[in-house]
mmCIF file of C-alpha atoms in Angstrom:
data_model
loop_
_atom_site.group_PDB
_atom_site.id
_atom_site.type_symbol
_atom_site.label_atom_id
_atom_site.label_comp_id
_atom_site.label_asym_id
_atom_site.label_seq_id
_atom_site.Cartn_x
_atom_site.Cartn_y
_atom_site.Cartn_z
ATOM 1 C CA MET Z 1 -12.594 -1.744 -6.055
ATOM 2 C CA ILE Z 2 -9.164 -1.606 -7.644
ATOM 3 C CA GLU Z 3 -6.769 -4.433 -6.777
ATOM 4 C CA LYS Z 4 -3.114 -4.651 -7.780
ATOM 5 C CA SER Z 5 -0.459 -7.182 -6.762
ATOM 6 C CA CYS Z 6 3.295 -7.320 -6.594
ATOM 7 C CA LYS Z 7 5.859 -9.810 -5.309
ATOM 8 C CA ILE Z 8 8.848 -9.358 -3.032
ATOM 9 C CA THR Z 9 11.421 -11.709 -1.571
ATOM 10 C CA VAL Z 10 12.180 -11.375 2.147
ATOM 11 C CA ARG Z 11 15.722 -10.076 2.641
ATOM 12 C CA TYR Z 12 18.016 -11.223 5.443
ATOM 13 C CA GLY Z 13 18.088 -7.763 7.054
ATOM 14 C CA GLU Z 14 14.295 -7.855 7.491
ATOM 15 C CA THR Z 15 14.488 -10.882 9.786
ATOM 16 C CA ASP Z 16 15.482 -11.598 13.349
ATOM 17 C CA GLN Z 17 17.998 -14.227 14.476
ATOM 18 C CA MET Z 18 15.358 -16.957 13.948
ATOM 19 C CA GLY Z 19 14.876 -15.922 10.308
ATOM 20 C CA ILE Z 20 11.373 -14.511 10.958
ATOM 21 C CA VAL Z 21 10.365 -11.148 9.486
ATOM 22 C CA ASN Z 22 10.343 -8.446 12.144
ATOM 23 C CA ASN Z 23 6.828 -6.995 12.549
ATOM 24 C CA ALA Z 24 8.073 -3.457 11.886
ATOM 25 C CA ASN Z 25 8.850 -4.410 8.276
ATOM 26 C CA TYR Z 26 5.204 -4.847 7.332
ATOM 27 C CA ALA Z 27 4.732 -1.063 7.164
ATOM 28 C CA SER Z 28 7.510 -1.047 4.538
ATOM 29 C CA TYR Z 29 5.797 -3.894 2.686
ATOM 30 C CA TYR Z 30 2.609 -1.822 2.672
ATOM 31 C CA GLU Z 31 4.557 1.079 1.188
ATOM 32 C CA ILE Z 32 5.824 -1.210 -1.570
ATOM 33 C CA GLY Z 33 2.219 -2.256 -2.227
ATOM 34 C CA ARG Z 34 1.046 1.377 -2.379
ATOM 35 C CA THR Z 35 3.791 2.564 -4.682
ATOM 36 C CA GLN Z 36 3.335 -0.404 -7.004
ATOM 37 C CA TRP Z 37 -0.436 0.105 -6.973
ATOM 38 C CA LEU Z 38 0.055 3.683 -8.139
ATOM 39 C CA ARG Z 39 2.720 2.679 -10.661
ATOM 40 C CA GLN Z 40 0.454 -0.001 -12.152
ATOM 41 C CA LEU Z 41 -2.199 2.705 -12.604
ATOM 42 C CA GLY Z 42 0.353 4.788 -14.515
ATOM 43 C CA LEU Z 43 1.278 7.220 -11.746
ATOM 44 C CA SER Z 44 4.051 7.490 -9.164
ATOM 45 C CA TYR Z 45 4.530 9.114 -5.770
ATOM 46 C CA GLN Z 46 7.379 11.065 -7.294
ATOM 47 C CA GLN Z 47 5.091 12.485 -9.998
ATOM 48 C CA MET Z 48 2.565 13.470 -7.353
ATOM 49 C CA GLU Z 49 5.226 15.234 -5.280
ATOM 50 C CA ILE Z 50 6.516 17.056 -8.369
ATOM 51 C CA ASN Z 51 2.914 18.153 -8.921
ATOM 52 C CA GLY Z 52 2.796 19.517 -5.350
ATOM 53 C CA ILE Z 53 0.857 16.724 -3.638
ATOM 54 C CA MET Z 54 2.118 14.918 -0.544
ATOM 55 C CA MET Z 55 0.446 11.894 1.025
ATOM 56 C CA PRO Z 56 1.301 11.685 4.729
ATOM 57 C CA LEU Z 57 0.245 8.636 6.705
ATOM 58 C CA ILE Z 58 -2.680 9.330 9.039
ATOM 59 C CA ASP Z 59 -3.697 5.810 10.068
ATOM 60 C CA LEU Z 60 -2.018 2.394 10.051
ATOM 61 C CA TYR Z 61 -3.285 -1.022 11.142
ATOM 62 C CA SER Z 62 -1.623 -4.419 10.809
ATOM 63 C CA ARG Z 63 -2.767 -7.893 11.821
ATOM 64 C CA TYR Z 64 -0.166 -10.672 11.967
ATOM 65 C CA LEU Z 65 -1.584 -14.094 11.148
ATOM 66 C CA LYS Z 66 1.475 -16.243 10.353
ATOM 67 C CA PRO Z 67 5.199 -15.510 10.242
ATOM 68 C CA ALA Z 68 7.144 -14.832 7.066
ATOM 69 C CA TYR Z 69 10.704 -16.155 6.815
ATOM 70 C CA TYR Z 70 13.967 -15.244 5.147
ATOM 71 C CA GLU Z 71 13.785 -15.814 1.377
ATOM 72 C CA ASP Z 72 10.000 -16.330 1.350
ATOM 73 C CA GLU Z 73 8.385 -14.941 -1.779
ATOM 74 C CA LEU Z 74 5.510 -12.753 -0.663
ATOM 75 C CA THR Z 75 2.621 -11.453 -2.711
ATOM 76 C CA ILE Z 76 1.291 -8.073 -1.611
ATOM 77 C CA LYS Z 77 -2.274 -7.441 -2.762
ATOM 78 C CA THR Z 78 -3.267 -3.811 -2.432
ATOM 79 C CA LEU Z 79 -6.878 -2.672 -2.754
ATOM 80 C CA VAL Z 80 -8.688 0.633 -2.853
ATOM 81 C CA LYS Z 81 -12.426 0.154 -2.378
ATOM 82 C CA GLU Z 82 -13.642 3.753 -2.633
ATOM 83 C CA ILE Z 83 -12.934 6.777 -4.785
ATOM 84 C CA PRO Z 84 -10.926 9.085 -2.521
ATOM 85 C CA ALA Z 85 -11.940 12.560 -1.438
ATOM 86 C CA SER Z 86 -9.341 14.204 0.835
ATOM 87 C CA ARG Z 87 -7.835 10.902 1.949
ATOM 88 C CA ILE Z 88 -7.306 7.468 0.445
ATOM 89 C CA LYS Z 89 -7.531 4.119 2.213
ATOM 90 C CA PHE Z 90 -5.350 1.246 1.024
ATOM 91 C CA GLU Z 91 -6.040 -2.309 2.202
ATOM 92 C CA TYR Z 92 -3.277 -4.917 2.143
ATOM 93 C CA PHE Z 93 -3.277 -8.698 2.065
ATOM 94 C CA ILE Z 94 0.106 -10.417 2.174
ATOM 95 C CA TYR Z 95 0.418 -14.061 1.125
ATOM 96 C CA ASN Z 96 3.374 -16.428 1.301
ATOM 97 C CA GLN Z 97 4.506 -18.648 -1.573
ATOM 98 C CA SER Z 98 1.992 -21.306 -0.444
ATOM 99 C CA ASN Z 99 -0.780 -18.739 -0.959
ATOM 100 C CA GLN Z 100 -1.471 -18.586 2.794
ATOM 101 C CA LEU Z 101 -2.636 -15.221 4.112
ATOM 102 C CA ILE Z 102 0.025 -14.188 6.620
ATOM 103 C CA ASN Z 103 -0.795 -10.519 7.209
ATOM 104 C CA GLN Z 104 -3.546 -8.040 6.533
ATOM 105 C CA GLY Z 105 -3.872 -4.376 7.267
ATOM 106 C CA TYR Z 106 -4.659 -0.959 5.975
ATOM 107 C CA SER Z 107 -3.290 2.546 5.823
ATOM 108 C CA GLN Z 108 -4.866 5.892 5.161
ATOM 109 C CA GLN Z 109 -3.018 8.754 3.547
ATOM 110 C CA ALA Z 110 -4.228 12.335 3.336
ATOM 111 C CA PHE Z 111 -3.761 14.519 0.282
ATOM 112 C CA VAL Z 112 -1.786 17.583 1.338
ATOM 113 C CA ASN Z 113 -0.684 20.607 -0.663
ATOM 114 C CA ALA Z 114 3.142 20.548 -0.507
ATOM 115 C CA GLU Z 115 3.416 24.339 -0.473
ATOM 116 C CA THR Z 116 0.764 25.213 2.118
ATOM 117 C CA ARG Z 117 0.876 21.909 4.060
ATOM 118 C CA ARG Z 118 -2.912 22.035 4.148
ATOM 119 C CA PRO Z 119 -5.263 19.150 3.333
ATOM 120 C CA GLN Z 120 -6.853 19.173 -0.074
ATOM 121 C CA ARG Z 121 -9.059 17.040 -2.306
ATOM 122 C CA ALA Z 122 -7.614 14.181 -4.316
ATOM 123 C CA PRO Z 123 -5.931 15.544 -7.432
ATOM 124 C CA GLN Z 124 -8.037 15.480 -10.584
ATOM 125 C CA TYR Z 125 -5.443 13.480 -12.555
ATOM 126 C CA LEU Z 126 -5.666 10.679 -9.962
ATOM 127 C CA LEU Z 127 -9.467 10.695 -10.067
ATOM 128 C CA GLU Z 128 -9.356 10.503 -13.870
ATOM 129 C CA LEU Z 129 -7.363 7.258 -13.538
ATOM 130 C CA LEU Z 130 -9.582 5.798 -10.798
ATOM 131 C CA ILE Z 131 -13.134 6.633 -11.856
ATOM 132 C CA PRO Z 132 -13.084 4.493 -15.053
ATOM 133 C CA CYS Z 133 -11.908 1.502 -12.972
ATOM 134 C CA PHE Z 134 -14.838 1.893 -10.567
ATOM 135 C CA ASP Z 135 -17.272 2.417 -13.456
ATOM 136 C CA LYS Z 136 -16.396 -1.079 -14.775
ATOM 137 C CA GLU Z 137 -17.773 -2.747 -11.651
#
């Protein structure tokens, strides 16, 4: 399992008139978690796209446990529990500044060749970053 964390502060535009984060924003929070997870491994979505790999969303689940409010500092924990083959599953746990779990979910992205738009295996350079992390367990 590879776990990475990042922090965000809830912006005004992400909330409703009561100052509560709109549920639709959690998918964006998950994207922040994914991109930071990759970046902390030493890779970026942009690098993958330059290398001809796209990662379209194929599955998304979100469970809302407690509300988040304007100016809350949230911690997004992103986990990958398995070495990917043709798709990768990210799990997310979002905590407020009191360390209360407020949301959990997951997304799955497929690896797609940008030129052919066909599914493919996870790129070797990604596997080379991931496998040593799983070997440490």
